[in-house]
mmCIF file of C-alpha atoms in Angstrom:
data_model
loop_
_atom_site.group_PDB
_atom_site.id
_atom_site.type_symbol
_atom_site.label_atom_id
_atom_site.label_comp_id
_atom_site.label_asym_id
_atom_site.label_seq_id
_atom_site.Cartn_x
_atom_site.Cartn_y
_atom_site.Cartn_z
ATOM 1 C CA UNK A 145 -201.130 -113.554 80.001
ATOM 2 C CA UNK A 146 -199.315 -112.063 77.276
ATOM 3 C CA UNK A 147 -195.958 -111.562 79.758
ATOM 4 C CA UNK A 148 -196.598 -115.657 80.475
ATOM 5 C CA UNK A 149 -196.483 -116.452 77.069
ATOM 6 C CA UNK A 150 -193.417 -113.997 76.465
ATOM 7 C CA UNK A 151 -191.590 -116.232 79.243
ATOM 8 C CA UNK A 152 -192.405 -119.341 79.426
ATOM 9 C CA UNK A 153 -194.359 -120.116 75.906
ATOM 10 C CA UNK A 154 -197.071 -121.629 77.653
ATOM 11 C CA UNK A 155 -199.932 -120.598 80.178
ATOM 12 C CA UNK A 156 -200.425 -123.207 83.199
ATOM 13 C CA UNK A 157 -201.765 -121.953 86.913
ATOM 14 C CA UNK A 158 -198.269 -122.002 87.978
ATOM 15 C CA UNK A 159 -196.441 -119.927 85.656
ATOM 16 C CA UNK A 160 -199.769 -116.985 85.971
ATOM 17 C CA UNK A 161 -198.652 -117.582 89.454
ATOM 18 C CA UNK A 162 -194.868 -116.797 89.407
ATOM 19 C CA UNK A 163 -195.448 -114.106 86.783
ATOM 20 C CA UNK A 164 -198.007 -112.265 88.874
ATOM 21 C CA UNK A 165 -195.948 -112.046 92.015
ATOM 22 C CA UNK A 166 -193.015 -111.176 89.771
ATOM 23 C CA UNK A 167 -195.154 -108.061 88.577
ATOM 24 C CA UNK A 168 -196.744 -107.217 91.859
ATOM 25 C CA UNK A 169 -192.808 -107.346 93.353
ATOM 26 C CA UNK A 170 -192.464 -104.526 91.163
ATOM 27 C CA UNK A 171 -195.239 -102.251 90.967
ATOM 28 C CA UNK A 172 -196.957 -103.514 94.163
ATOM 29 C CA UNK A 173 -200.734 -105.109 94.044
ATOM 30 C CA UNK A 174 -201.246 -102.580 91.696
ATOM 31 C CA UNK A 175 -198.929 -103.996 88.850
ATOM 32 C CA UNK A 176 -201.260 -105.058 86.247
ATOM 33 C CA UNK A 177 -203.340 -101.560 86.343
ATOM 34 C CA UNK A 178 -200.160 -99.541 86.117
ATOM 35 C CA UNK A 179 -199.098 -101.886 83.205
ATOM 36 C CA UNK A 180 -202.439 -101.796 81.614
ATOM 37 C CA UNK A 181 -202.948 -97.850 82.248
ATOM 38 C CA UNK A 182 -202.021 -96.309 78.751
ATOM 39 C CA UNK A 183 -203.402 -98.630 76.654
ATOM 40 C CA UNK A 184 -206.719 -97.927 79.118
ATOM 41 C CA UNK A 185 -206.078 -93.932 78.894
ATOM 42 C CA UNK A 186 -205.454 -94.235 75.276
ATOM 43 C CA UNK A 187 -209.183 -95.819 74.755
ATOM 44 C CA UNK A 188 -210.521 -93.551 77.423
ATOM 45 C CA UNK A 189 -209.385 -90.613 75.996
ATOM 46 C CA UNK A 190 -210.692 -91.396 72.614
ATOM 47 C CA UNK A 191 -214.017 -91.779 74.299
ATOM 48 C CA UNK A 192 -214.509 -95.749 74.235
ATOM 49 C CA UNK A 193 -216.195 -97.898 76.190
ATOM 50 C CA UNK A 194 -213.877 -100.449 78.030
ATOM 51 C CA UNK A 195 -214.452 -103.988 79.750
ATOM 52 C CA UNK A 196 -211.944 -105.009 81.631
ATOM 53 C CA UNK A 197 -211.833 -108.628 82.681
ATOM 54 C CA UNK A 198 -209.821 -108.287 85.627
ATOM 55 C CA UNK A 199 -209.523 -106.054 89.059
ATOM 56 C CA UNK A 200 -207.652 -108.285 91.569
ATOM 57 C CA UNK A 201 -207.275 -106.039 94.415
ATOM 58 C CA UNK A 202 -208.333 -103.077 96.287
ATOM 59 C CA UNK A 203 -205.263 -101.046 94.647
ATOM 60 C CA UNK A 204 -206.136 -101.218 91.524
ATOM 61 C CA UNK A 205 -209.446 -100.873 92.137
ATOM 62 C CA UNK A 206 -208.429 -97.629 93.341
ATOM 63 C CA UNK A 207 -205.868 -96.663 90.946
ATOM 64 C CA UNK A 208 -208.903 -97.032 88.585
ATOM 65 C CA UNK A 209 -211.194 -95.068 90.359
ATOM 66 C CA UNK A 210 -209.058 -92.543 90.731
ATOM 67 C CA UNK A 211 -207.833 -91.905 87.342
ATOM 68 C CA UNK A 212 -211.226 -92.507 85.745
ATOM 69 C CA UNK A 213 -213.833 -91.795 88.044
ATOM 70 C CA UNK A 214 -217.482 -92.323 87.949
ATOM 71 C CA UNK A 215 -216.659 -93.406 84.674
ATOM 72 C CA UNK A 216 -215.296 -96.069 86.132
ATOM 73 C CA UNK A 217 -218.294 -99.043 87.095
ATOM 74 C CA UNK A 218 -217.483 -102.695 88.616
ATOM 75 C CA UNK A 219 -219.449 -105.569 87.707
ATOM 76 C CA UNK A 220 -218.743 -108.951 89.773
ATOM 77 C CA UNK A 221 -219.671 -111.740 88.476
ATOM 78 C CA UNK A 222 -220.098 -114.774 91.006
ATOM 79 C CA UNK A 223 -220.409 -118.465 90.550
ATOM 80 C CA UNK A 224 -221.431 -121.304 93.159
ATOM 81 C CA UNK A 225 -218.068 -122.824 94.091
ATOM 82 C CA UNK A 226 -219.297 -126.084 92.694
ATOM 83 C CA UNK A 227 -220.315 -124.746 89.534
ATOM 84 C CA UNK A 228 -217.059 -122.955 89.125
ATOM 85 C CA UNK A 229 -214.736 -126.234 89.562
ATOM 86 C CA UNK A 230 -217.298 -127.615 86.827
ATOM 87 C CA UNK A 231 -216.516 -124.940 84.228
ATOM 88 C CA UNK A 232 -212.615 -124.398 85.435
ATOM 89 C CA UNK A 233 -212.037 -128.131 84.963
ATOM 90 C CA UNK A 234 -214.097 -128.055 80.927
ATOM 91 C CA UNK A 235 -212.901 -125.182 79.920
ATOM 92 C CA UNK A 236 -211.168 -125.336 76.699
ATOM 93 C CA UNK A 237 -207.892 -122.959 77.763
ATOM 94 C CA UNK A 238 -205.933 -123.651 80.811
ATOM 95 C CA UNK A 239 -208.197 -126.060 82.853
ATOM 96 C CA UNK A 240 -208.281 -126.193 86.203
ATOM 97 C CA UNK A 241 -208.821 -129.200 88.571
ATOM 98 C CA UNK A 242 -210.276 -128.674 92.192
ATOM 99 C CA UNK A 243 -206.693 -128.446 94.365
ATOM 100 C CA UNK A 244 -205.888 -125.163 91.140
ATOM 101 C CA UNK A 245 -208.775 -123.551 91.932
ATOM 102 C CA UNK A 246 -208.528 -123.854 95.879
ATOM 103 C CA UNK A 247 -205.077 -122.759 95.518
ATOM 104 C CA UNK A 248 -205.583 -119.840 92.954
ATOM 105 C CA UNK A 249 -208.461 -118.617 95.100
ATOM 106 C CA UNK A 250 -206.602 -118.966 98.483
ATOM 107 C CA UNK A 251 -203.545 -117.503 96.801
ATOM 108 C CA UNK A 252 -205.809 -114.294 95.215
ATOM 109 C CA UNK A 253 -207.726 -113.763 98.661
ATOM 110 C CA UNK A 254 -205.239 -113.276 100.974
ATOM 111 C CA UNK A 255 -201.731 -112.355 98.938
ATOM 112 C CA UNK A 256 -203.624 -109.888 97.122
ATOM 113 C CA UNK A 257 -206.709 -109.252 98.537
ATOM 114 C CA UNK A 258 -208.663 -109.804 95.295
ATOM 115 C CA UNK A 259 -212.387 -109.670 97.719
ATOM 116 C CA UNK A 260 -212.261 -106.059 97.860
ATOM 117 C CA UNK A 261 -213.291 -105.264 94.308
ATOM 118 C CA UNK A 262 -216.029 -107.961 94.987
ATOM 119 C CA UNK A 263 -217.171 -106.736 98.058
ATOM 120 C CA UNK A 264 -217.509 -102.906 96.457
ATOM 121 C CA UNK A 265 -218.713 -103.722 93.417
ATOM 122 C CA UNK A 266 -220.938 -101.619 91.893
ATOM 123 C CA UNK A 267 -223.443 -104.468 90.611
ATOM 124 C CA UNK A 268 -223.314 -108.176 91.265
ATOM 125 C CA UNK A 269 -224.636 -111.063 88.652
ATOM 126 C CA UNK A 270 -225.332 -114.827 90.229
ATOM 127 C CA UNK A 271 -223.729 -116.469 87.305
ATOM 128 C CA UNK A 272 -225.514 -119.609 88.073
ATOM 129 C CA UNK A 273 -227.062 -120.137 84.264
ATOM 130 C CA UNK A 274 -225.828 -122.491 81.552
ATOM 131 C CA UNK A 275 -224.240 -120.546 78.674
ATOM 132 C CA UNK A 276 -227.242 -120.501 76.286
ATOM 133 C CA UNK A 277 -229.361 -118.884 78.980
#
């Protein structure tokens, strides 16, 4: 998001989009863990405890596995496909309307495989609650 902003200025759906492939044309469908990967050794190495909000494909999956180990746990988080146009379309940063989200998942399921981390992921959450439950 920060390489958006840097850009363009502004985060929409379509320039995540362009920026993505731009970074994946370079360092493959790995891109974002290789980007990400001293800032994550740095914190690593000084014995932190890391969340990271995003693995979208089987490479960095195991680009992270690899370099970290069992250290290394996946959490996927899934939401009823009706629920999840709810929230994308109220959220307060970059809403999304029902033809984004069909096209962003489309786009992240078969350009970049983004259902392998969520098919080997360590532990799965329905995230089927409201937010004060």
């Amino acid at each position: 998001l920060e390489e958006v902003k840097k850009r363009y200025g502004i985060l929409t759906p379509e320039y995540e989009r362009i920026v993505k492939e731009d970074m994946r044309a370079l360092h493959w469908s790995a891109a974002i863990a290789h980007i990400a990967m001293p800032i994550l050794e740095q914190y690593f190495n000084e014995n932190y405890t890391v969340l990271i909000d995003w693995v979208y494909s089987f490479s960095e999956y195991s680009l992270l596995k690899e370099r970290f180990g069992e250290s290394f746990v996946t959490l996927a988080v899934h939401a009823p496909k009706h629920l999840r146009y709810e929230r994308l379309a109220t959220r307060d940063h970059r809403p999304l309307n029902r033809e984004q989200v069909d096209t962003r998942d489309y786009t992240e399921i078969m350009y970049i495989e983004k259902w392998w981390p969520i098919a080997i992921a360590d532990w799965h959450i329905i995230n089927n609650w409201t937010r004060e439950k």
